[in-house]
Amino acid sequence: MSSRRSRSRQSSSSRITDEQINDLVSKLQALLPEAGIRSNERVSAASVLQDTCNYIRSLHQEANDLSERLSELLATTDASSAQAAIIRSLLM
């Protein structure tokens, strides 16, 4: 019984509060590019989380596209040139 009580106390002390969640959602919203437009507007946490996921996906896609462009550029560059060395360092 005492172990059950200590687990209960431990889990309740490590729970995140609504205030902490709201603070984290506000911080996420501030990181989104369109956050400046909506900063004074109250937006649901679900909307902020969805926008954050979409933004992260778009950043991943942009990074992949840039990596592909660098690879294509490297293929058309003299392998021993300084420019090729710079491109290789960017790809790593």
Short mmCIF file of C-alpha atoms in Angstrom, two decimals:
data_model
loop_
_atom_site.label_atom_id
_atom_site.label_comp_id
_atom_site.label_asym_id
_atom_site.label_seq_id
_atom_site.Cartn_x
_atom_site.Cartn_y
_atom_site.Cartn_z
CA MET A 1 0.00 0.00 0.00
CA SER A 2 2.79 2.43 0.81
CA SER A 3 4.38 1.88 -2.61
CA ARG A 4 1.05 2.68 -4.25
CA ARG A 5 0.81 5.88 -2.22
CA SER A 6 4.36 6.93 -3.08
CA ARG A 7 3.70 6.25 -6.79
CA SER A 8 0.55 8.34 -6.59
CA ARG A 9 2.41 11.21 -4.92
CA GLN A 10 5.25 10.94 -7.40
CA SER A 11 2.96 11.01 -10.45
CA SER A 12 0.94 13.94 -9.13
CA SER A 13 4.07 15.97 -8.43
CA SER A 14 5.44 15.32 -11.92
CA ARG A 15 2.20 16.20 -13.73
CA ILE A 16 2.28 19.26 -15.89
CA THR A 17 -0.21 21.97 -14.98
CA ASP A 18 -2.65 23.68 -17.33
CA GLU A 19 -0.69 26.89 -16.82
CA GLN A 20 2.54 25.18 -17.91
CA ILE A 21 0.80 23.73 -20.97
CA ASN A 22 -0.59 27.15 -21.90
CA ASP A 23 2.87 28.68 -21.47
CA LEU A 24 4.47 26.03 -23.71
CA VAL A 25 1.75 26.44 -26.34
CA SER A 26 2.34 30.22 -26.31
CA LYS A 27 6.07 29.65 -26.78
CA LEU A 28 5.41 27.31 -29.71
CA GLN A 29 3.04 29.83 -31.26
CA ALA A 30 5.71 32.52 -31.02
CA LEU A 31 8.12 30.30 -32.98
CA LEU A 32 5.73 29.86 -35.90
CA PRO A 33 6.33 32.21 -38.86
CA GLU A 34 2.71 33.40 -38.97
CA ALA A 35 2.67 33.95 -35.19
CA GLY A 36 3.39 37.65 -35.63
CA ILE A 37 0.14 38.05 -37.50
CA ARG A 38 -1.90 36.21 -34.86
CA SER A 39 0.08 37.01 -31.71
CA ASN A 40 -2.76 39.00 -30.11
CA GLU A 41 -5.41 36.54 -31.24
CA ARG A 42 -6.39 33.64 -28.96
CA VAL A 43 -5.80 30.37 -30.82
CA SER A 44 -6.61 26.87 -29.56
CA ALA A 45 -3.77 24.67 -28.35
CA ALA A 46 -4.78 22.04 -30.90
CA SER A 47 -4.43 24.59 -33.69
CA VAL A 48 -0.99 25.68 -32.47
CA LEU A 49 0.16 22.06 -32.20
CA GLN A 50 -1.14 21.26 -35.70
CA ASP A 51 0.53 24.38 -37.14
CA THR A 52 3.77 23.43 -35.37
CA CYS A 53 3.68 19.91 -36.85
CA ASN A 54 3.00 21.34 -40.31
CA TYR A 55 5.84 23.83 -39.95
CA ILE A 56 8.29 21.13 -38.84
CA ARG A 57 7.26 18.99 -41.84
CA SER A 58 7.84 21.94 -44.17
CA LEU A 59 11.27 22.57 -42.63
CA HIS A 60 12.19 18.90 -43.14
CA GLN A 61 11.08 19.12 -46.77
CA GLU A 62 13.03 22.33 -47.29
CA ALA A 63 16.16 20.75 -45.78
CA ASN A 64 15.76 17.72 -48.05
CA ASP A 65 15.28 19.93 -51.11
CA LEU A 66 18.36 21.99 -50.26
CA SER A 67 20.41 18.84 -49.71
CA GLU A 68 19.31 17.53 -53.09
CA ARG A 69 20.22 20.82 -54.76
CA LEU A 70 23.65 20.75 -53.14
CA SER A 71 24.17 17.17 -54.33
CA GLU A 72 23.24 18.19 -57.88
CA LEU A 73 25.58 21.16 -57.68
CA LEU A 74 28.38 18.94 -56.41
CA ALA A 75 27.87 16.59 -59.36
CA THR A 76 28.51 19.47 -61.78
CA THR A 77 31.52 20.85 -59.91
CA ASP A 78 35.17 19.85 -60.28
CA ALA A 79 35.68 17.37 -57.41
CA SER A 80 39.03 18.87 -56.40
CA SER A 81 37.89 22.51 -56.36
CA ALA A 82 37.44 24.64 -53.27
CA GLN A 83 33.76 25.04 -54.16
CA ALA A 84 33.32 21.23 -54.11
CA ALA A 85 34.96 21.07 -50.68
CA ILE A 86 32.53 23.69 -49.36
CA ILE A 87 29.55 21.84 -50.81
CA ARG A 88 30.73 18.55 -49.29
CA SER A 89 31.07 20.21 -45.89
CA LEU A 90 27.50 21.53 -46.16
CA LEU A 91 26.20 18.06 -46.97
CA MET A 92 27.72 16.53 -43.85
#
